[in-house]
Tab-separated table of C-alpha atoms in Angstrom:
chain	number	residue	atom	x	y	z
Q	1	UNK	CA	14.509	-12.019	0.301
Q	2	UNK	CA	11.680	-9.171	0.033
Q	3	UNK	CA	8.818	-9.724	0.570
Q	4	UNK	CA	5.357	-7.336	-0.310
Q	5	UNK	CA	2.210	-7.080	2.087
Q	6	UNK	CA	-0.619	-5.381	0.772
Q	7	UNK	CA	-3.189	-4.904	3.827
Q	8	UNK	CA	-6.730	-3.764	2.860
Q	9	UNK	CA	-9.854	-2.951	4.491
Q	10	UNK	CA	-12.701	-5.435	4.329
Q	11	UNK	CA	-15.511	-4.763	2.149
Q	12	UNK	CA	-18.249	-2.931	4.131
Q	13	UNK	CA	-15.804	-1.306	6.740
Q	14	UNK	CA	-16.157	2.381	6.603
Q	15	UNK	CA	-13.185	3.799	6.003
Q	16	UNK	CA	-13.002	7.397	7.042
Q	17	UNK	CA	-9.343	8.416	5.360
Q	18	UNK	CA	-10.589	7.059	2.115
Q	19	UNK	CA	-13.962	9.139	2.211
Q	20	UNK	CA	-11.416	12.666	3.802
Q	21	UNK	CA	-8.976	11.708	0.471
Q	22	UNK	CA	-12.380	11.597	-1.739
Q	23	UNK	CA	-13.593	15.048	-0.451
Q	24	UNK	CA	-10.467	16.791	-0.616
Q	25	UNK	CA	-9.841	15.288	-4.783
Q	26	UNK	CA	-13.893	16.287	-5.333
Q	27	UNK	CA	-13.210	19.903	-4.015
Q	28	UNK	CA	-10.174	19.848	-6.429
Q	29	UNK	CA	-12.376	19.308	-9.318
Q	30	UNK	CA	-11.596	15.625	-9.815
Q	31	UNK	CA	-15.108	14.908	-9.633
Q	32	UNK	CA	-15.120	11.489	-11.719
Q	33	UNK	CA	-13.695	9.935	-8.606
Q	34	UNK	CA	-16.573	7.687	-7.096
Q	35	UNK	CA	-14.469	5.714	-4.720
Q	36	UNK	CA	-11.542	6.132	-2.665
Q	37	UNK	CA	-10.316	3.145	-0.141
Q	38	UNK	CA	-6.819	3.825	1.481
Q	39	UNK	CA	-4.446	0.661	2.757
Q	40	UNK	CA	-1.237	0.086	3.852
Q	41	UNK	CA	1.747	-1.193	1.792
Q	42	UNK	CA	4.609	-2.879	3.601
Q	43	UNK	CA	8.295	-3.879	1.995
Q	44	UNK	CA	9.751	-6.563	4.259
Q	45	UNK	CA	13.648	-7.396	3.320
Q	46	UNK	CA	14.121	-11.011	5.443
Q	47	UNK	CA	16.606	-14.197	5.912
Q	48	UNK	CA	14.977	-17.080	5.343
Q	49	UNK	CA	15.938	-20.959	4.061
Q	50	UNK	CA	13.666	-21.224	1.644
Q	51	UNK	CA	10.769	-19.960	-0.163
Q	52	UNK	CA	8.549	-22.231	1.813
Q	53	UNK	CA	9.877	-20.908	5.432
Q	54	UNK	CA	9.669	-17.336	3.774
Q	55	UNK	CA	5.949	-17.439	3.103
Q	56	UNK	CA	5.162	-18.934	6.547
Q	57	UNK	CA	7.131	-16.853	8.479
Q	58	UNK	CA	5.313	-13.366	6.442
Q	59	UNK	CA	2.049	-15.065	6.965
Q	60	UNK	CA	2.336	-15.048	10.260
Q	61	UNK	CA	3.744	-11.717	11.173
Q	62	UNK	CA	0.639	-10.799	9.302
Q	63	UNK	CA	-1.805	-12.807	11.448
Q	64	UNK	CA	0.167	-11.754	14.459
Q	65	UNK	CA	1.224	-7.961	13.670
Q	66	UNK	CA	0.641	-6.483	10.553
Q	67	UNK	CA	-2.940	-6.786	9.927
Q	68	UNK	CA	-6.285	-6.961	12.066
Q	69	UNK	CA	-7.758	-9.261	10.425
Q	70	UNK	CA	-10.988	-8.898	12.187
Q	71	UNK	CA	-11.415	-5.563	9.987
Q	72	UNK	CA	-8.739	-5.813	7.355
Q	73	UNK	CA	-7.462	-8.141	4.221
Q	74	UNK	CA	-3.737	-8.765	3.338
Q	75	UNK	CA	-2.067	-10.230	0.650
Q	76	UNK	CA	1.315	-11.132	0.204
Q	77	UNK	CA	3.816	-11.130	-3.090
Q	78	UNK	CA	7.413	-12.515	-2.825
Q	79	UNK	CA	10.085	-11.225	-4.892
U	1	UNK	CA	-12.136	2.457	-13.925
U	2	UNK	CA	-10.101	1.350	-11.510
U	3	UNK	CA	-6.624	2.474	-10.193
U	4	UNK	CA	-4.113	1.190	-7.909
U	5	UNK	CA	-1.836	3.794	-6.892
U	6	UNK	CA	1.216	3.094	-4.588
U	7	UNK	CA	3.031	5.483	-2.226
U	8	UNK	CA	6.197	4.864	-1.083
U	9	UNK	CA	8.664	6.847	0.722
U	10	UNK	CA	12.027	7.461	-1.455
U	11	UNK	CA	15.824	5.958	-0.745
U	12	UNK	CA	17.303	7.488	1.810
U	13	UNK	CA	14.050	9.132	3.763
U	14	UNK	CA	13.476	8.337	7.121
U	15	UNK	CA	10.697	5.444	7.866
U	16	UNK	CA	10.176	5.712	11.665
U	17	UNK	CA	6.950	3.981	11.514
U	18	UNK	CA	8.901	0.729	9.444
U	19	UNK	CA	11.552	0.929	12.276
U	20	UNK	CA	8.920	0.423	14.790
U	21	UNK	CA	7.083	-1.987	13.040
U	22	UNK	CA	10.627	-3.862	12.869
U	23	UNK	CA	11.453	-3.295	16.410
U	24	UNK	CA	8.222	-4.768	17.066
U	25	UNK	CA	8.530	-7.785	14.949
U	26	UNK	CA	11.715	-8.223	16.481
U	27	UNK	CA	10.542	-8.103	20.091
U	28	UNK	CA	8.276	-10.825	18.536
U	29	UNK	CA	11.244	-13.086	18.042
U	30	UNK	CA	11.155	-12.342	14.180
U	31	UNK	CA	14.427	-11.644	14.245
U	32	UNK	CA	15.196	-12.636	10.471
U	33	UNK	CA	13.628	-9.502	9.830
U	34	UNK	CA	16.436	-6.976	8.490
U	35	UNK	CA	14.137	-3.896	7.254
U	36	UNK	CA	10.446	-2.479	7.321
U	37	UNK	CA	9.518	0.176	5.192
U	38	UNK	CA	5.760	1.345	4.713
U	39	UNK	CA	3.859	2.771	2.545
U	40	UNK	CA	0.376	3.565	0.822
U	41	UNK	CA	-1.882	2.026	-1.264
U	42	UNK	CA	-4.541	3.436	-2.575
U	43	UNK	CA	-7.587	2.036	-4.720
U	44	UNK	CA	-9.495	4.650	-6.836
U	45	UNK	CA	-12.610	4.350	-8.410
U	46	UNK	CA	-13.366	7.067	-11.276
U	47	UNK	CA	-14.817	7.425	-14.546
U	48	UNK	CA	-13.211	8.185	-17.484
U	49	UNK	CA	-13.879	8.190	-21.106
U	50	UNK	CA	-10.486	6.234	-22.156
U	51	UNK	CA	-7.601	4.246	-20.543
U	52	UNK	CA	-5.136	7.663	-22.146
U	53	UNK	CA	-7.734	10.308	-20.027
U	54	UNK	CA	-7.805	7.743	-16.951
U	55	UNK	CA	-3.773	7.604	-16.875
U	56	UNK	CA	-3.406	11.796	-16.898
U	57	UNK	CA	-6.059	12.297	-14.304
U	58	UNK	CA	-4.556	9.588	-12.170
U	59	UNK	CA	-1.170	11.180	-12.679
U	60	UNK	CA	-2.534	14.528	-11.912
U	61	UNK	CA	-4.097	13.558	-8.530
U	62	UNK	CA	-1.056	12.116	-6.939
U	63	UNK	CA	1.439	14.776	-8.231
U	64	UNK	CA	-1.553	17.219	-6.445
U	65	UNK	CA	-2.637	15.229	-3.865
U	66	UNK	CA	-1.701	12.024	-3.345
U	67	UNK	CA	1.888	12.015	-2.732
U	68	UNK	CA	4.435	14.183	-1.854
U	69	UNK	CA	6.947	14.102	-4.120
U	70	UNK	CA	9.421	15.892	-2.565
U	71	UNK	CA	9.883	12.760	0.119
U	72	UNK	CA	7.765	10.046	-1.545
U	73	UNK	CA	7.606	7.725	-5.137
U	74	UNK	CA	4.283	6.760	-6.623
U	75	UNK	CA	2.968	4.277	-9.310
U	76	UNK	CA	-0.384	3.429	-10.600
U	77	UNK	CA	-1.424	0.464	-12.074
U	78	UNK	CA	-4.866	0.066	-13.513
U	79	UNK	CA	-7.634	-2.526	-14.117
């Protein structure tokens, strides 16, 4: 099974790579670009029973690993 | 406008930060876990005068900027 975690920043958390990204496209004369917020994108190929052990088990590598959720979001898709 | 692009490394590349991630989730008794690979995601706020002018500029920025396409895939999806 696959599974996709999407981990974001939190609203109101600076985030510095974004704002470096932004720059760089504005000095390349994409200067319609009024926001830039970079995350991370994980593809996680697993084992598991069922769909119900599968979510559980992503869930919490994400609470435990994969995310700080003090600063960041994730989300999770199943394929 | 807003676009979601998403890096991800191609087939066959390399991922040494996935393989740590995995070796970490392993050490973490996830041990179901059979592959990690990581990528980008990207949320980009910009103006444009139609969905057709949005879609080129978008295009434009990651074959420039955003990815490198020698090593890495991209797709955007917008809202």
């Amino acid at each position: 099974m696959k599974a996709k975690v999407y981990v974001t920043l939190k609203e109101g958390v600076l985030d510095p790579q974004g704002s470096a990204v932004m720059g760089a496209l504005k000095s390349m004369r994409f200067s319609e670009v009024s926001d830039v917020r970079i995350g991370k994108f994980m593809e996680i190929e697993l084992d598991a029973d069922s769909k119900e052990a599968e979510e559980r088990r992503v869930k919490d590598m994400c609470e435990k690993l994969l995310a700080n959720t003090v600063i960041e979001n994730y989300r999770v898709e199943f394929e």
